[in-house]
PDB file of C-alpha atoms in Angstrom:
ATOM      1  CA  MET A   1       0.000   0.000   0.000  1.00 50.00           C
ATOM      2  CA  ASN A   2       1.474   3.354  -1.045  1.00 56.00           C
ATOM      3  CA  LEU A   3       1.413   6.602   0.947  1.00 55.00           C
ATOM      4  CA  PHE A   4      -1.627   8.077  -0.857  1.00 53.00           C
ATOM      5  CA  GLU A   5      -3.713   4.945  -0.214  1.00 62.00           C
ATOM      6  CA  LYS A   6      -2.822   5.109   3.509  1.00 57.00           C
ATOM      7  CA  ILE A   7      -3.837   8.785   3.674  1.00 57.00           C
ATOM      8  CA  PHE A   8      -7.122   8.052   1.873  1.00 55.00           C
ATOM      9  CA  ASN A   9      -7.922   5.123   4.198  1.00 64.00           C
ATOM     10  CA  HIS A  10      -7.115   7.259   7.238  1.00 62.00           C
ATOM     11  CA  GLN A  11      -9.500   9.982   6.023  1.00 65.00           C
ATOM     12  CA  ILE A  12     -12.300   7.451   5.474  1.00 64.00           C
ATOM     13  CA  ILE A  13     -11.843   5.902   8.917  1.00 64.00           C
ATOM     14  CA  SER A  14     -11.719   9.356  10.567  1.00 67.00           C
ATOM     15  CA  ARG A  15     -14.989  10.404   8.916  1.00 66.00           C
ATOM     16  CA  LEU A  16     -16.665   7.169   9.980  1.00 58.00           C
ATOM     17  CA  GLU A  17     -15.512   7.683  13.576  1.00 62.00           C
ATOM     18  CA  ASP A  18     -16.786  11.276  13.568  1.00 65.00           C
ATOM     19  CA  SER A  19     -20.216  10.066  12.482  1.00 65.00           C
ATOM     20  CA  GLY A  20     -20.346   7.433  15.232  1.00 63.00           C
ATOM     21  CA  ILE A  21     -19.731   4.476  12.892  1.00 63.00           C
ATOM     22  CA  PHE A  22     -16.976   1.925  13.347  1.00 62.00           C
ATOM     23  CA  THR A  23     -15.981  -0.936  11.090  1.00 66.00           C
ATOM     24  CA  VAL A  24     -15.474  -4.545  12.124  1.00 71.00           C
ATOM     25  CA  THR A  25     -13.941  -7.437  10.249  1.00 79.00           C
ATOM     26  CA  SER A  26     -15.693 -10.725   9.509  1.00 82.00           C
ATOM     27  CA  HIS A  27     -13.326 -12.380  11.982  1.00 81.00           C
ATOM     28  CA  GLU A  28     -14.434  -9.959  14.727  1.00 84.00           C
ATOM     29  CA  ARG A  29     -18.110 -10.576  13.913  1.00 85.00           C
ATOM     30  CA  ALA A  30     -17.551 -14.332  14.120  1.00 87.00           C
ATOM     31  CA  TRP A  31     -15.796 -13.935  17.473  1.00 85.00           C
ATOM     32  CA  LEU A  32     -18.654 -11.783  18.836  1.00 87.00           C
ATOM     33  CA  LYS A  33     -21.273 -14.301  17.721  1.00 87.00           C
ATOM     34  CA  THR A  34     -19.327 -17.053  19.482  1.00 86.00           C
ATOM     35  CA  MET A  35     -19.074 -14.992  22.691  1.00 85.00           C
ATOM     36  CA  LEU A  36     -22.824 -14.265  22.654  1.00 87.00           C
ATOM     37  CA  ALA A  37     -23.427 -18.000  22.961  1.00 85.00           C
ATOM     38  CA  HIS A  38     -21.683 -17.999  26.352  1.00 82.00           C
ATOM     39  CA  PRO A  39     -24.059 -18.177  29.382  1.00 80.00           C
ATOM     40  CA  ALA A  40     -22.502 -14.975  30.826  1.00 79.00           C
ATOM     41  CA  ALA A  41     -23.794 -12.976  27.828  1.00 84.00           C
ATOM     42  CA  GLY A  42     -27.286 -13.005  29.332  1.00 82.00           C
ATOM     43  CA  GLU A  43     -25.968 -11.169  32.385  1.00 78.00           C
ATOM     44  CA  ALA A  44     -23.596  -8.819  30.559  1.00 79.00           C
ATOM     45  CA  PHE A  45     -26.285  -7.407  28.209  1.00 83.00           C
ATOM     46  CA  THR A  46     -29.880  -6.361  28.580  1.00 84.00           C
ATOM     47  CA  PRO A  47     -32.331  -8.699  26.792  1.00 87.00           C
ATOM     48  CA  GLU A  48     -33.042  -5.999  24.178  1.00 89.00           C
ATOM     49  CA  THR A  49     -29.353  -5.430  23.382  1.00 88.00           C
ATOM     50  CA  LEU A  50     -28.631  -9.160  23.287  1.00 87.00           C
ATOM     51  CA  GLU A  51     -31.504  -9.794  20.888  1.00 89.00           C
ATOM     52  CA  LYS A  52     -30.424  -6.897  18.653  1.00 89.00           C
ATOM     53  CA  LEU A  53     -26.859  -8.214  18.425  1.00 88.00           C
ATOM     54  CA  ARG A  54     -28.063 -11.716  17.615  1.00 88.00           C
ATOM     55  CA  ILE A  55     -30.289 -10.398  14.813  1.00 90.00           C
ATOM     56  CA  ILE A  56     -27.405  -8.362  13.332  1.00 87.00           C
ATOM     57  CA  LEU A  57     -25.117 -11.413  13.401  1.00 88.00           C
ATOM     58  CA  GLU A  58     -27.779 -13.855  12.242  1.00 85.00           C
ATOM     59  CA  HIS A  59     -26.144 -14.536   8.867  1.00 85.00           C
ATOM     60  CA  ASP A  60     -22.561 -14.644  10.193  1.00 86.00           C
ATOM     61  CA  GLN A  61     -20.740 -17.884  10.861  1.00 84.00           C
ATOM     62  CA  ALA A  62     -19.636 -18.523  14.451  1.00 82.00           C
ATOM     63  CA  MET A  63     -16.019 -19.435  15.118  1.00 79.00           C
ATOM     64  CA  ASP A  64     -15.143 -23.109  15.320  1.00 74.00           C
ATOM     65  CA  ILE A  65     -13.170 -23.230  18.562  1.00 69.00           C
ATOM     66  CA  SER A  66     -13.498 -26.936  19.251  1.00 62.00           C
ATOM     67  CA  GLY A  67     -10.073 -27.750  17.875  1.00 60.00           C
ATOM     68  CA  HIS A  68      -8.327 -24.599  19.031  1.00 60.00           C
ATOM     69  CA  LEU A  69      -9.254 -24.118  22.699  1.00 62.00           C
ATOM     70  CA  ILE A  70      -8.666 -26.913  25.169  1.00 61.00           C
ATOM     71  CA  GLU A  71      -9.484 -26.288  28.815  1.00 61.00           C
ATOM     72  CA  LYS A  72      -7.232 -28.261  31.129  1.00 63.00           C
ATOM     73  CA  ALA A  73      -7.719 -28.975  34.821  1.00 59.00           C
ATOM     74  CA  ARG A  74      -7.287 -25.839  36.919  1.00 61.00           C
ATOM     75  CA  SER A  75      -8.116 -24.386  40.298  1.00 60.00           C
ATOM     76  CA  TRP A  76     -11.451 -22.700  40.924  1.00 60.00           C
ATOM     77  CA  GLU A  77     -11.523 -19.185  39.508  1.00 58.00           C
ATOM     78  CA  LYS A  78     -13.900 -16.333  40.230  1.00 61.00           C
ATOM     79  CA  GLN A  79     -15.789 -14.762  37.346  1.00 63.00           C
ATOM     80  CA  VAL A  80     -14.773 -11.202  36.478  1.00 71.00           C
ATOM     81  CA  TYR A  81     -18.374 -10.285  35.658  1.00 77.00           C
ATOM     82  CA  HIS A  82     -20.943  -9.943  38.456  1.00 85.00           C
ATOM     83  CA  PRO A  83     -24.751  -9.686  37.973  1.00 87.00           C
ATOM     84  CA  LEU A  84     -24.929  -6.560  40.161  1.00 90.00           C
ATOM     85  CA  LEU A  85     -22.558  -4.547  37.961  1.00 90.00           C
ATOM     86  CA  ARG A  86     -25.152  -3.385  35.451  1.00 89.00           C
ATOM     87  CA  PRO A  87     -27.894  -2.332  37.923  1.00 91.00           C
ATOM     88  CA  LEU A  88     -25.344  -0.578  40.124  1.00 93.00           C
ATOM     89  CA  ARG A  89     -23.945   1.388  37.179  1.00 92.00           C
ATOM     90  CA  ARG A  90     -27.438   2.585  36.325  1.00 92.00           C
ATOM     91  CA  LEU A  91     -28.148   3.587  39.926  1.00 93.00           C
ATOM     92  CA  MET A  92     -24.899   5.571  40.067  1.00 93.00           C
ATOM     93  CA  MET A  93     -25.614   7.196  36.712  1.00 92.00           C
ATOM     94  CA  HIS A  94     -28.986   8.458  38.015  1.00 91.00           C
ATOM     95  CA  LYS A  95     -27.506   9.305  41.466  1.00 91.00           C
ATOM     96  CA  SER A  96     -30.067   7.079  43.130  1.00 93.00           C
ATOM     97  CA  GLY A  97     -29.898   5.831  46.699  1.00 94.00           C
ATOM     98  CA  ILE A  98     -29.860   2.136  47.652  1.00 95.00           C
ATOM     99  CA  ARG A  99     -31.342  -0.148  50.287  1.00 95.00           C
ATOM    100  CA  ILE A 100     -28.693  -2.829  50.797  1.00 95.00           C
ATOM    101  CA  THR A 101     -28.395  -6.031  52.823  1.00 95.00           C
ATOM    102  CA  TYR A 102     -24.880  -7.431  53.147  1.00 95.00           C
ATOM    103  CA  SER A 103     -22.742  -9.727  55.288  1.00 94.00           C
ATOM    104  CA  ILE A 104     -19.255  -9.262  56.725  1.00 90.00           C
ATOM    105  CA  LYS A 105     -16.346 -11.658  57.257  1.00 87.00           C
ATOM    106  CA  SER A 106     -17.631 -12.868  60.634  1.00 88.00           C
ATOM    107  CA  GLY A 107     -20.937 -13.883  59.038  1.00 88.00           C
ATOM    108  CA  ARG A 108     -22.987 -11.112  60.616  1.00 92.00           C
ATOM    109  CA  VAL A 109     -25.674  -9.684  58.325  1.00 93.00           C
ATOM    110  CA  TYR A 110     -26.633  -6.016  58.138  1.00 93.00           C
ATOM    111  CA  ALA A 111     -30.128  -5.665  56.672  1.00 94.00           C
ATOM    112  CA  ASP A 112     -31.831  -2.727  54.942  1.00 93.00           C
ATOM    113  CA  GLN A 113     -28.978  -0.247  55.196  1.00 94.00           C
ATOM    114  CA  TYR A 114     -29.684   3.088  53.500  1.00 95.00           C
ATOM    115  CA  GLY A 115     -26.898   4.567  51.421  1.00 94.00           C
ATOM    116  CA  LEU A 116     -25.641   6.186  48.228  1.00 95.00           C
ATOM    117  CA  PRO A 117     -23.445   4.230  45.764  1.00 95.00           C
ATOM    118  CA  TYR A 118     -20.309   6.060  44.666  1.00 93.00           C
ATOM    119  CA  ARG A 119     -18.006   3.793  42.646  1.00 91.00           C
ATOM    120  CA  LEU A 120     -17.323   0.221  41.542  1.00 91.00           C
ATOM    121  CA  GLU A 121     -13.751  -0.999  41.913  1.00 86.00           C
ATOM    122  CA  TYR A 122     -12.096  -4.256  40.897  1.00 84.00           C
ATOM    123  CA  SER A 123      -9.242  -5.592  43.040  1.00 78.00           C
ATOM    124  CA  LEU A 124      -6.625  -7.259  40.840  1.00 69.00           C
ATOM    125  CA  VAL A 125      -5.081  -8.810  43.948  1.00 68.00           C
ATOM    126  CA  LYS A 126      -8.248 -10.451  45.308  1.00 76.00           C
ATOM    127  CA  ARG A 127      -9.967 -10.676  41.912  1.00 79.00           C
ATOM    128  CA  GLU A 128     -13.196  -9.328  43.304  1.00 86.00           C
ATOM    129  CA  TRP A 129     -15.524  -6.405  42.696  1.00 90.00           C
ATOM    130  CA  TYR A 130     -16.148  -3.887  45.480  1.00 92.00           C
ATOM    131  CA  LEU A 131     -18.900  -1.296  45.898  1.00 93.00           C
ATOM    132  CA  LEU A 132     -17.815   1.995  47.443  1.00 92.00           C
ATOM    133  CA  TRP A 133     -20.838   3.657  49.026  1.00 94.00           C
ATOM    134  CA  TYR A 134     -21.855   6.188  51.668  1.00 93.00           C
ATOM    135  CA  HIS A 135     -23.879   5.054  54.689  1.00 93.00           C
ATOM    136  CA  ILE A 136     -26.337   7.927  55.082  1.00 92.00           C
ATOM    137  CA  ARG A 137     -27.443   7.107  58.636  1.00 90.00           C
ATOM    138  CA  HIS A 138     -23.967   6.526  60.099  1.00 90.00           C
ATOM    139  CA  ARG A 139     -22.280   9.086  57.787  1.00 89.00           C
ATOM    140  CA  VAL A 140     -19.341   6.829  56.941  1.00 90.00           C
ATOM    141  CA  PHE A 141     -17.715   5.727  53.682  1.00 89.00           C
ATOM    142  CA  MET A 142     -18.105   1.980  53.121  1.00 91.00           C
ATOM    143  CA  SER A 143     -16.444  -0.655  50.930  1.00 91.00           C
ATOM    144  CA  THR A 144     -18.417  -3.877  50.403  1.00 94.00           C
ATOM    145  CA  ARG A 145     -17.647  -6.925  48.290  1.00 93.00           C
ATOM    146  CA  LEU A 146     -20.293  -7.541  45.667  1.00 93.00           C
ATOM    147  CA  ALA A 147     -20.111 -11.227  46.610  1.00 91.00           C
ATOM    148  CA  ASN A 148     -21.287 -10.306  50.147  1.00 94.00           C
ATOM    149  CA  ILE A 149     -24.344  -8.332  48.993  1.00 95.00           C
ATOM    150  CA  GLN A 150     -27.492 -10.372  49.620  1.00 94.00           C
ATOM    151  CA  SER A 151     -30.046  -7.890  48.298  1.00 94.00           C
ATOM    152  CA  LEU A 152     -29.995  -4.489  46.654  1.00 94.00           C
ATOM    153  CA  ASN A 153     -32.906  -2.189  45.811  1.00 94.00           C
ATOM    154  CA  PRO A 154     -33.155   1.421  44.600  1.00 94.00           C
ATOM    155  CA  GLU A 155     -34.164   4.015  47.175  1.00 93.00           C
ATOM    156  CA  TYR A 156     -35.034   7.677  46.681  1.00 93.00           C
ATOM    157  CA  VAL A 157     -32.542  10.264  47.875  1.00 92.00           C
ATOM    158  CA  ASN A 158     -32.916  14.033  47.575  1.00 93.00           C
ATOM    159  CA  PRO A 159     -30.834  15.188  44.563  1.00 92.00           C
ATOM    160  CA  ALA A 160     -29.341  18.098  46.540  1.00 93.00           C
ATOM    161  CA  VAL A 161     -28.327  15.726  49.347  1.00 92.00           C
ATOM    162  CA  ALA A 162     -26.829  13.285  46.816  1.00 92.00           C
ATOM    163  CA  GLU A 163     -24.739  16.051  45.212  1.00 93.00           C
ATOM    164  CA  ARG A 164     -23.454  17.197  48.613  1.00 93.00           C
ATOM    165  CA  ILE A 165     -22.500  13.628  49.606  1.00 92.00           C
ATOM    166  CA  LEU A 166     -20.734  12.963  46.295  1.00 91.00           C
ATOM    167  CA  ARG A 167     -18.701  16.167  46.624  1.00 91.00           C
ATOM    168  CA  LYS A 168     -17.748  15.204  50.182  1.00 89.00           C
ATOM    169  CA  ILE A 169     -16.627  11.717  49.100  1.00 88.00           C
ATOM    170  CA  GLY A 170     -14.627  13.150  46.196  1.00 86.00           C
ATOM    171  CA  ALA A 171     -12.828  15.598  48.511  1.00 86.00           C
ATOM    172  CA  THR A 172     -12.103  12.807  51.041  1.00 83.00           C
ATOM    173  CA  LEU A 173     -10.615  10.491  48.409  1.00 80.00           C
ATOM    174  CA  GLU A 174      -8.588  13.334  46.906  1.00 80.00           C
ATOM    175  CA  ALA A 175      -7.083  14.063  50.329  1.00 80.00           C
ATOM    176  CA  ARG A 176      -6.099  10.395  50.713  1.00 78.00           C
ATOM    177  CA  LYS A 177      -4.245  10.308  47.390  1.00 81.00           C
ATOM    178  CA  ASP A 178      -0.498  10.039  47.296  1.00 85.00           C
ATOM    179  CA  GLU A 179       1.973  10.469  44.453  1.00 88.00           C
ATOM    180  CA  VAL A 180       5.019   8.370  43.645  1.00 91.00           C
ATOM    181  CA  THR A 181       7.581   9.074  40.936  1.00 92.00           C
ATOM    182  CA  LEU A 182       9.180   6.179  39.080  1.00 93.00           C
ATOM    183  CA  GLU A 183      12.064   6.438  36.655  1.00 93.00           C
ATOM    184  CA  ILE A 184      12.732   3.899  33.930  1.00 92.00           C
ATOM    185  CA  VAL A 185      16.394   2.917  33.715  1.00 92.00           C
ATOM    186  CA  ARG A 186      17.565   4.032  30.246  1.00 91.00           C
ATOM    187  CA  ARG A 187      18.832   0.636  29.122  1.00 91.00           C
ATOM    188  CA  TYR A 188      15.242  -0.673  29.452  1.00 91.00           C
ATOM    189  CA  ASN A 189      13.534   2.091  27.439  1.00 91.00           C
ATOM    190  CA  GLU A 190      12.660  -0.438  24.744  1.00 89.00           C
ATOM    191  CA  GLU A 191      10.509  -2.283  27.294  1.00 90.00           C
ATOM    192  CA  LEU A 192       8.342   0.775  27.947  1.00 89.00           C
ATOM    193  CA  SER A 193       5.157  -0.938  26.741  1.00 88.00           C
ATOM    194  CA  ARG A 194       5.741  -3.905  29.067  1.00 88.00           C
ATOM    195  CA  ILE A 195       6.361  -1.587  32.034  1.00 90.00           C
ATOM    196  CA  LEU A 196       3.240   0.477  31.290  1.00 89.00           C
ATOM    197  CA  TYR A 197       1.195  -2.718  30.998  1.00 87.00           C
ATOM    198  CA  ALA A 198       2.420  -3.885  34.424  1.00 87.00           C
ATOM    199  CA  LEU A 199       1.260  -0.552  35.891  1.00 88.00           C
ATOM    200  CA  SER A 200      -1.934  -0.281  33.824  1.00 83.00           C
ATOM    201  CA  SER A 201      -4.241  -0.451  36.856  1.00 79.00           C
ATOM    202  CA  PHE A 202      -2.846   2.806  38.288  1.00 84.00           C
ATOM    203  CA  GLU A 203      -3.594   6.400  37.406  1.00 84.00           C
ATOM    204  CA  LYS A 204      -0.359   7.815  36.029  1.00 87.00           C
ATOM    205  CA  LYS A 205       1.277  10.482  33.908  1.00 89.00           C
ATOM    206  CA  VAL A 206       4.309   9.676  31.755  1.00 90.00           C
ATOM    207  CA  GLU A 207       6.917  12.336  30.955  1.00 90.00           C
ATOM    208  CA  TYR A 208       9.857  12.021  28.567  1.00 90.00           C
ATOM    209  CA  ASP A 209      13.095  13.994  28.948  1.00 89.00           C
ATOM    210  CA  GLN A 210      14.500  14.125  25.433  1.00 87.00           C
ATOM    211  CA  GLU A 211      17.901  15.498  26.469  1.00 88.00           C
ATOM    212  CA  GLN A 212      18.541  12.666  28.941  1.00 89.00           C
ATOM    213  CA  ASP A 213      16.496  10.062  27.005  1.00 90.00           C
ATOM    214  CA  LEU A 214      14.664   9.343  30.261  1.00 90.00           C
ATOM    215  CA  TYR A 215      11.077   8.317  31.037  1.00 93.00           C
ATOM    216  CA  ARG A 216       9.481   9.358  34.331  1.00 92.00           C
ATOM    217  CA  MET A 217       6.084   8.258  35.616  1.00 91.00           C
ATOM    218  CA  LYS A 218       4.061  10.047  38.278  1.00 92.00           C
ATOM    219  CA  VAL A 219       1.759   7.398  39.761  1.00 90.00           C
ATOM    220  CA  CYS A 220      -1.251   8.672  41.711  1.00 86.00           C
ATOM    221  CA  LEU A 221      -2.788   6.213  44.180  1.00 83.00           C
ATOM    222  CA  ILE A 222      -4.575   5.840  47.508  1.00 77.00           C
ATOM    223  CA  GLY A 223      -2.599   4.780  50.579  1.00 68.00           C
ATOM    224  CA  ASP A 224      -4.014   1.253  50.735  1.00 71.00           C
ATOM    225  CA  GLU A 225      -2.777   0.596  47.164  1.00 80.00           C
ATOM    226  CA  MET A 226       0.885   1.068  48.141  1.00 85.00           C
ATOM    227  CA  GLU A 227       1.508  -2.625  48.801  1.00 84.00           C
ATOM    228  CA  TYR A 228       0.103  -3.609  45.422  1.00 85.00           C
ATOM    229  CA  LEU A 229       2.299  -1.016  43.674  1.00 88.00           C
ATOM    230  CA  LEU A 230       5.249  -2.330  45.683  1.00 89.00           C
ATOM    231  CA  SER A 231       4.636  -5.854  44.355  1.00 89.00           C
ATOM    232  CA  LYS A 232       4.588  -4.504  40.781  1.00 90.00           C
ATOM    233  CA  ILE A 233       7.854  -2.620  41.283  1.00 90.00           C
ATOM    234  CA  ARG A 234       9.472  -5.786  42.640  1.00 89.00           C
ATOM    235  CA  PHE A 235       8.169  -7.666  39.607  1.00 89.00           C
ATOM    236  CA  LEU A 236       9.781  -5.115  37.254  1.00 90.00           C
ATOM    237  CA  GLY A 237      13.091  -5.459  39.103  1.00 87.00           C
ATOM    238  CA  LYS A 238      15.987  -3.400  37.703  1.00 88.00           C
ATOM    239  CA  ARG A 239      13.824  -1.760  35.051  1.00 91.00           C
ATOM    240  CA  VAL A 240      12.425   0.988  37.295  1.00 92.00           C
ATOM    241  CA  ARG A 241      13.705   3.083  40.174  1.00 91.00           C
ATOM    242  CA  VAL A 242      11.643   4.934  42.810  1.00 91.00           C
ATOM    243  CA  THR A 243      12.873   8.534  42.825  1.00 91.00           C
ATOM    244  CA  GLU A 244      10.090  10.121  44.907  1.00 89.00           C
ATOM    245  CA  GLY A 245       8.040   8.349  47.567  1.00 84.00           C
ATOM    246  CA  ASP A 246       9.583   7.866  51.023  1.00 87.00           C
ATOM    247  CA  TYR A 247       7.481   4.834  51.967  1.00 84.00           C
ATOM    248  CA  LEU A 248       8.248   2.841  48.824  1.00 86.00           C
ATOM    249  CA  GLN A 249      11.933   3.775  48.907  1.00 87.00           C
ATOM    250  CA  ARG A 250      12.163   2.575  52.514  1.00 89.00           C
ATOM    251  CA  ARG A 251      10.350  -0.695  51.769  1.00 87.00           C
ATOM    252  CA  MET A 252      12.519  -1.392  48.702  1.00 86.00           C
ATOM    253  CA  LEU A 253      15.667  -0.710  50.753  1.00 86.00           C
ATOM    254  CA  GLU A 254      14.458  -3.091  53.483  1.00 87.00           C
ATOM    255  CA  ALA A 255      13.697  -5.830  50.941  1.00 82.00           C
ATOM    256  CA  SER A 256      17.079  -5.393  49.217  1.00 81.00           C
ATOM    257  CA  THR A 257      18.962  -5.456  52.529  1.00 85.00           C
ATOM    258  CA  LYS A 258      17.216  -8.654  53.626  1.00 84.00           C
ATOM    259  CA  ALA A 259      17.923 -10.295  50.275  1.00 79.00           C
ATOM    260  CA  LEU A 260      21.634  -9.412  50.459  1.00 80.00           C
ATOM    261  CA  GLU A 261      21.865 -10.642  54.059  1.00 82.00           C
ATOM    262  CA  ARG A 262      20.176 -13.909  53.118  1.00 80.00           C
ATOM    263  CA  TYR A 263      22.918 -14.625  50.590  1.00 78.00           C
ATOM    264  CA  GLY A 264      25.754 -13.562  52.882  1.00 65.00           C
ATOM    265  CA  THR A 265      26.406 -10.120  51.412  1.00 55.00           C
ATOM    266  CA  SER A 266      25.727  -6.845  53.167  1.00 53.00           C
ATOM    267  CA  PRO A 267      25.174  -3.448  51.522  1.00 49.00           C
ATOM    268  CA  VAL A 268      28.447  -2.229  53.137  1.00 48.00           C
ATOM    269  CA  ASP A 269      30.399  -5.022  51.452  1.00 50.00           C
ATOM    270  CA  GLU A 270      28.789  -4.111  48.141  1.00 47.00           C
ATOM    271  CA  GLU A 271      29.890  -0.468  48.491  1.00 46.00           C
ATOM    272  CA  MET A 272      33.472  -1.453  49.409  1.00 45.00           C
ATOM    273  CA  SER A 273      33.781  -3.852  46.500  1.00 47.00           C
ATOM    274  CA  SER A 274      32.571  -1.198  44.097  1.00 43.00           C
TER     275      SER A 274
END
């Protein structure tokens, strides 16, 4: 394909995107039709949307995956999708209150608690969905596993009260945020995409210093996410260095010191030998 053909194709695709139209290949349509046959599709889509997709793909051929995908014995795994995700998203979109019944780790059940849903979060460590919500009676910010919710119903809340609560929660979470600066060691610049993928679950801003050929990342996170970020930094090893963030620098120094001591080498010996 020559340069003029590429420019023409780019213009066509841009105009389609501007008009709200996107193109899909026959392979993608076949994959979608195959996925719609999965039992989870009934929970992921509304009946109307599911029926519309099936009608659109009626004349497409589904993928033959019988000879390509083989599921071997494995440990029990939790499903990423949860039936409460869709109704909760709609309640949050309309800023509606909730009447919730849930259990805690000890087994105790709290019934008919009145609150306002704020956000849905997925823990990559525990592989579970959490509902962040405000308990209106007790005036506290709550975090509840979706798996522990026994019942959930919409409940009216005054729009002015809902706006005030949401602003308060936003200010509280903003105050709890912390910022850590990571620097990619220059010799690993070619692995930038791998490093960004490892840190994809964090809110971050990447800066590039052209003179020094250096990438810096400012990672914004809440205090209770520090340990998870620490595990990712350990996974990346020599590729990144913590340049700002006292807690992470201290924890990395402790881990390195213990590792050197375990193998009979102390940091002092390392400095003398160098």
